[in-house]
Amino acid sequence: ERARLHRTAARGARGRSDDADLDRLVAALGITRADVVGHQWVDNGPGWAAVRLRSAEQVRALKPDWSRAPDAKVGVIGWHEDGGEHLYETRAFVPGLGVGEDPVTGSLNAGIAQWLAGEGEVPHRWSVTQGGCIGRAGGAVADGC
């Protein structure tokens, strides 16, 4: 049985990541600027650089090289194209704290939910999958953004 966690997220600071930071993250993630659909600093307590890719497949295929951005705190999101229960795939990386990849990250998913809701891109209630790349079946639900 899957455990459920309900968390209320405070409204936080948002804004586009600056170009130098984005270039560093893109290099570390092993992608190009052309792969980036959107990017945003999301912060509802712990701040995250959020990078949006075109698809969940692209997110799952990432093989980051953190020697290029050892202090990164980045979340990556991409659209699930299968039309299933979950809209997005997310991955969270904090190499500077010894967290190669976090299986489920409430602060990141809450920040991304506020970002995408603010742009009118998601329904009132939606969910993400997270953790599959490290053998965990995690996820989060955004409700009422």
XYZ file of N, CA and C in Angstrom:
435
model
N 0.840 -1.173 0.000
C 0.000 0.000 0.000
C 0.886 1.237 0.000
N 0.497 2.218 -0.769
C 1.269 3.452 -0.855
C 0.894 4.393 0.277
N 1.884 4.999 0.859
C 1.647 5.997 1.904
C 1.248 7.309 1.249
N 0.405 8.047 1.907
C -0.009 9.354 1.401
C 0.424 10.422 2.386
N 0.853 11.534 1.854
C 1.274 12.662 2.664
C 0.545 13.887 2.160
N -0.084 14.593 3.045
C -0.735 15.852 2.690
C 0.128 16.986 3.211
N 0.419 17.925 2.360
C 1.267 19.040 2.755
C 0.682 20.315 2.171
N 0.592 21.335 2.960
C 0.151 22.630 2.484
C 1.387 23.465 2.213
N 1.464 24.012 1.027
C 2.650 24.775 0.635
C 2.389 26.266 0.756
N 3.321 26.944 1.363
C 3.254 28.401 1.445
C 3.523 28.992 0.071
N 2.896 30.099 -0.225
C 3.208 30.805 -1.466
C 4.628 31.324 -1.357
N 5.391 31.097 -2.374
C 6.798 31.464 -2.294
C 7.238 32.361 -3.426
N 8.512 32.670 -3.392
C 9.117 33.511 -4.417
C 9.288 32.705 -5.697
N 9.116 33.370 -6.818
C 9.330 32.746 -8.120
C 10.006 33.745 -9.022
N 10.629 33.248 -10.046
C 11.236 34.096 -11.057
C 12.127 33.255 -11.944
N 12.374 33.735 -13.138
C 13.225 32.983 -14.061
C 14.636 32.873 -13.513
N 15.244 31.707 -13.744
C 16.651 31.510 -13.386
C 17.490 32.417 -14.276
N 18.627 32.895 -13.765
C 19.447 33.734 -14.638
C 20.199 32.860 -15.644
N 20.625 33.479 -16.755
C 21.214 32.739 -17.867
C 22.475 31.978 -17.483
N 23.329 32.562 -16.662
C 24.572 31.884 -16.270
C 24.268 30.626 -15.464
N 23.318 30.722 -14.529
C 22.932 29.543 -13.744
C 22.312 28.476 -14.634
N 21.453 28.900 -15.549
C 20.816 27.937 -16.440
C 21.859 27.236 -17.312
N 22.817 27.983 -17.847
C 23.865 27.370 -18.676
C 24.646 26.322 -17.892
N 24.946 26.611 -16.648
C 25.680 25.676 -15.794
C 24.851 24.413 -15.531
N 23.569 24.584 -15.263
C 22.691 23.438 -15.013
C 22.494 22.589 -16.266
N 22.313 23.249 -17.402
C 22.150 22.541 -18.669
C 23.378 21.678 -18.944
N 24.571 22.239 -18.722
C 25.807 21.474 -18.931
C 25.868 20.279 -17.982
N 25.521 20.487 -16.727
C 25.564 19.400 -15.742
C 24.536 18.313 -16.050
N 23.382 18.707 -16.556
C 22.328 17.741 -16.871
C 22.597 16.989 -18.174
N 23.548 17.490 -18.971
C 23.873 16.830 -20.235
C 22.861 17.084 -21.329
N 22.238 18.270 -21.294
C 21.248 18.648 -22.298
C 21.685 19.963 -22.932
N 20.881 20.479 -23.863
C 21.156 21.772 -24.478
C 20.058 22.759 -24.089
N 20.312 24.032 -24.333
C 19.281 25.052 -24.065
C 18.029 24.784 -24.886
N 18.202 24.206 -26.071
C 17.054 23.906 -26.932
C 16.133 22.858 -26.302
N 16.660 22.033 -25.401
C 15.845 21.025 -24.711
C 14.964 21.635 -23.625
N 15.281 22.837 -23.191
C 14.591 23.486 -22.071
C 13.344 24.214 -22.578
N 12.187 23.782 -22.099
C 10.915 24.404 -22.463
C 10.644 25.613 -21.568
N 11.091 25.545 -20.324
C 10.914 26.639 -19.375
C 11.821 26.425 -18.184
N 12.057 27.497 -17.462
C 12.858 27.390 -16.242
C 12.416 28.480 -15.285
N 12.566 28.192 -14.003
C 12.042 29.091 -12.983
C 12.744 28.803 -11.660
N 12.976 29.836 -10.887
C 13.384 29.647 -9.500
C 12.089 29.496 -8.722
N 11.928 28.386 -8.003
C 10.727 28.165 -7.197
C 11.171 28.042 -5.748
N 10.500 28.754 -4.871
C 10.967 28.816 -3.486
C 9.783 28.992 -2.554
N 9.443 27.934 -1.838
C 8.396 28.026 -0.816
C 8.969 27.612 0.535
N 10.217 27.901 0.727
C 10.990 27.502 1.908
C 12.372 27.149 1.401
N 12.578 25.874 1.059
C 13.821 25.534 0.364
C 13.678 25.905 -1.116
N 14.605 26.651 -1.636
C 14.531 27.087 -3.031
C 15.100 26.059 -3.988
N 14.555 26.042 -5.202
C 14.966 25.106 -6.242
C 15.070 25.811 -7.583
N 16.077 25.461 -8.354
C 16.098 25.818 -9.771
C 15.281 24.735 -10.466
N 14.199 25.110 -11.108
C 13.335 24.144 -11.787
C 13.530 24.280 -13.290
N 13.740 23.158 -13.946
C 13.964 23.124 -15.389
C 12.897 22.219 -15.999
N 12.208 22.742 -16.991
C 11.134 21.983 -17.635
C 11.592 21.494 -19.006
N 11.471 20.188 -19.220
C 11.788 19.578 -20.507
C 10.495 19.183 -21.208
N 10.586 18.777 -22.469
C 9.405 18.454 -23.253
C 8.669 17.202 -22.772
N 9.403 16.218 -22.266
C 8.741 14.944 -21.969
C 9.321 14.260 -20.734
N 8.508 13.384 -20.176
C 8.955 12.550 -19.058
C 10.103 11.657 -19.502
N 10.065 11.213 -20.750
C 11.141 10.374 -21.284
C 12.484 11.106 -21.217
N 12.507 12.383 -21.590
C 13.747 13.165 -21.495
C 14.210 13.276 -20.046
N 13.273 13.461 -19.139
C 13.613 13.579 -17.717
C 14.226 12.271 -17.221
N 13.601 11.162 -17.555
C 14.116 9.860 -17.114
C 15.473 9.531 -17.727
N 15.770 10.050 -18.915
C 17.028 9.743 -19.613
C 18.225 10.534 -19.080
N 18.002 11.515 -18.215
C 19.108 12.346 -17.722
C 20.165 11.508 -17.011
N 21.417 11.836 -17.293
C 22.571 11.234 -16.612
C 23.485 12.395 -16.210
N 23.142 13.107 -15.134
C 23.871 14.325 -14.767
C 25.344 14.085 -14.434
N 26.145 15.106 -14.719
C 27.562 15.147 -14.345
C 27.711 16.299 -13.357
N 27.629 15.991 -12.066
C 27.612 17.044 -11.050
C 28.970 17.686 -10.824
N 30.022 17.199 -11.469
C 31.298 17.911 -11.392
C 31.176 19.270 -12.078
N 30.177 19.439 -12.936
C 29.950 20.711 -13.634
C 29.115 21.695 -12.808
N 28.441 21.201 -11.786
C 27.620 22.061 -10.917
C 27.467 21.372 -9.567
N 28.570 21.245 -8.808
C 28.531 20.462 -7.568
C 27.617 21.024 -6.485
N 27.297 22.307 -6.563
C 26.444 22.931 -5.553
C 24.999 23.081 -6.032
N 24.650 22.415 -7.114
C 23.311 22.557 -7.695
C 22.230 22.059 -6.741
N 21.088 22.674 -6.867
C 19.863 22.221 -6.209
C 18.794 22.398 -7.274
N 18.560 21.331 -8.020
C 17.753 21.457 -9.232
C 16.701 20.360 -9.317
N 15.540 20.769 -9.785
C 14.470 19.838 -10.090
C 14.161 19.919 -11.570
N 13.859 18.778 -12.158
C 13.562 18.713 -13.587
C 12.186 18.081 -13.744
N 11.397 18.624 -14.663
C 10.033 18.145 -14.880
C 9.785 17.979 -16.373
N 9.019 16.964 -16.735
C 8.639 16.737 -18.131
C 7.280 16.065 -18.207
N 6.569 16.349 -19.267
C 5.196 15.909 -19.500
C 5.136 14.413 -19.795
N 4.231 13.701 -19.109
C 3.940 12.302 -19.457
C 3.044 12.320 -20.691
N 3.509 11.760 -21.772
C 2.764 11.813 -23.033
C 1.743 10.693 -23.189
N 1.693 9.762 -22.232
C 0.817 8.599 -22.376
C -0.640 8.869 -22.012
N -0.940 10.059 -21.497
C -2.312 10.387 -21.141
C -2.829 9.628 -19.935
N -1.930 9.075 -19.145
C -2.312 8.299 -17.968
C -2.685 9.168 -16.780
N -2.651 8.561 -15.637
C -3.069 9.199 -14.389
C -2.200 10.398 -14.003
N -0.913 10.345 -14.292
C 0.018 11.390 -13.865
C 0.376 12.310 -15.033
N 0.414 13.613 -14.772
C 0.732 14.569 -15.835
C 2.228 14.692 -16.094
N 3.043 14.654 -15.031
C 4.467 14.937 -15.178
C 5.334 13.928 -14.446
N 6.597 13.877 -14.862
C 7.667 13.166 -14.160
C 8.594 14.234 -13.593
N 8.975 14.105 -12.334
C 9.957 15.021 -11.761
C 11.146 14.238 -11.224
N 12.288 14.911 -11.216
C 13.495 14.383 -10.572
C 14.128 15.538 -9.813
N 14.683 15.238 -8.646
C 15.297 16.260 -7.786
C 16.720 15.846 -7.439
N 17.645 16.790 -7.611
C 19.064 16.535 -7.376
C 19.650 17.596 -6.447
N 20.384 17.161 -5.426
C 21.079 18.074 -4.513
C 22.463 17.483 -4.217
N 23.352 17.476 -5.207
C 24.645 16.812 -5.015
C 25.499 17.425 -3.911
N 25.374 18.716 -3.689
C 26.175 19.386 -2.665
C 25.863 18.938 -1.250
N 24.689 18.349 -1.051
C 24.303 17.841 0.265
C 24.432 16.324 0.333
N 25.057 15.754 -0.686
C 25.229 14.309 -0.707
C 23.989 13.550 -1.141
N 23.023 14.259 -1.704
C 21.795 13.630 -2.185
C 21.888 13.566 -3.705
N 22.316 12.405 -4.206
C 22.405 12.265 -5.653
C 21.063 12.524 -6.304
N 20.038 11.860 -5.782
C 18.680 12.063 -6.274
C 17.710 11.742 -5.154
N 16.753 12.629 -4.951
C 15.757 12.452 -3.901
C 14.541 11.730 -4.489
N 14.029 10.688 -3.831
C 12.922 9.928 -4.408
C 11.585 10.658 -4.435
N 11.305 11.497 -3.469
C 10.073 12.290 -3.446
C 10.390 13.603 -2.748
N 10.058 14.712 -3.393
C 10.479 16.013 -2.885
C 9.295 16.967 -2.822
N 8.712 17.098 -1.630
C 7.538 17.947 -1.464
C 7.782 19.400 -1.805
N 8.900 19.955 -1.350
C 9.159 21.379 -1.600
C 9.324 21.664 -3.087
N 9.998 20.782 -3.804
C 10.162 20.968 -5.249
C 8.817 20.866 -5.953
N 8.079 19.800 -5.681
C 6.802 19.610 -6.366
C 5.800 20.706 -6.031
N 5.810 21.201 -4.803
C 4.922 22.310 -4.436
C 5.309 23.579 -5.193
N 6.597 23.848 -5.288
C 7.057 25.025 -6.029
C 6.716 24.939 -7.507
N 6.923 23.763 -8.101
C 6.580 23.574 -9.514
C 5.075 23.717 -9.714
N 4.278 23.180 -8.791
C 2.821 23.300 -8.893
C 2.401 24.766 -8.917
N 2.992 25.572 -8.049
C 2.658 26.998 -8.018
C 3.090 27.689 -9.310
N 4.254 27.338 -9.812
C 4.760 27.910 -11.066
C 3.809 27.606 -12.218
N 3.515 26.312 -12.434
C 2.696 25.926 -13.578
C 1.250 26.391 -13.432
N 0.718 26.389 -12.215
C -0.640 26.902 -12.001
C -0.689 28.392 -12.296
N 0.360 29.113 -11.902
C 0.428 30.549 -12.168
C 0.439 30.877 -13.647
N 0.891 29.930 -14.459
C 0.906 30.123 -15.907
C -0.319 29.502 -16.577
N -1.256 28.982 -15.768
C -2.485 28.405 -16.298
C -2.276 27.116 -17.079
N -1.235 26.364 -16.748
C -0.890 25.183 -17.535
C -1.330 23.857 -16.931
N -1.942 23.879 -15.775
C -2.335 22.622 -15.136
C -3.757 22.739 -14.596
N -4.447 21.605 -14.475
C -5.781 21.631 -13.876
C -5.690 21.875 -12.372
N -6.841 22.005 -11.743
C -6.907 22.265 -10.302
C -6.230 21.158 -9.499
N -6.369 19.921 -9.935
C -5.760 18.770 -9.253
C -5.001 17.945 -10.287
N -3.740 17.646 -9.992
C -2.924 16.843 -10.897
C -1.821 16.167 -10.109
N -1.156 15.191 -10.729
C -0.131 14.445 -10.005
C 1.116 14.229 -10.853
N 2.205 13.932 -10.147
C 3.493 13.649 -10.783
C 4.014 12.312 -10.269
N 4.903 11.713 -11.045
C 5.659 10.553 -10.590
C 7.082 11.011 -10.317
N 7.721 10.377 -9.364
C 9.098 10.719 -9.015
C 9.742 9.503 -8.358
N 11.011 9.328 -8.565
C 11.761 8.281 -7.887
C 11.986 7.017 -8.692
N 11.317 6.873 -9.821
C 11.445 5.655 -10.615
C 12.854 5.383 -11.101
N 13.618 6.421 -11.355
C 14.986 6.242 -11.856
C 15.928 5.706 -10.789
N 15.493 5.733 -9.541
C 16.318 5.182 -8.460
C 15.576 4.047 -7.739
N 14.646 3.429 -8.464
C 13.967 2.254 -7.932
C 12.884 2.518 -6.908
N 12.357 3.732 -6.886
C 11.288 4.081 -5.945
C 10.049 4.473 -6.736
N 8.893 4.115 -6.261
C 7.637 4.448 -6.927
C 6.978 5.595 -6.177
N 7.577 6.769 -6.263
C 7.074 7.927 -5.541
C 6.223 8.819 -6.415
N 5.676 9.828 -5.790
C 4.885 10.794 -6.519
C 4.325 11.843 -5.584
N 3.650 12.796 -6.170
C 3.032 13.874 -5.403
C 1.766 14.312 -6.128
N 0.827 14.838 -5.364
C -0.426 15.350 -5.910
C -0.511 16.829 -5.576
N -0.802 17.633 -6.586
C -1.048 19.061 -6.384
C -2.557 19.266 -6.443
N -3.101 19.894 -5.427
C -4.541 20.075 -5.332
C -4.824 21.497 -4.881
N -5.537 22.248 -5.709
C -5.948 23.582 -5.313
C -4.926 24.669 -5.534
N -4.045 24.480 -6.483
C -3.027 25.512 -6.753
C -3.642 26.714 -7.406
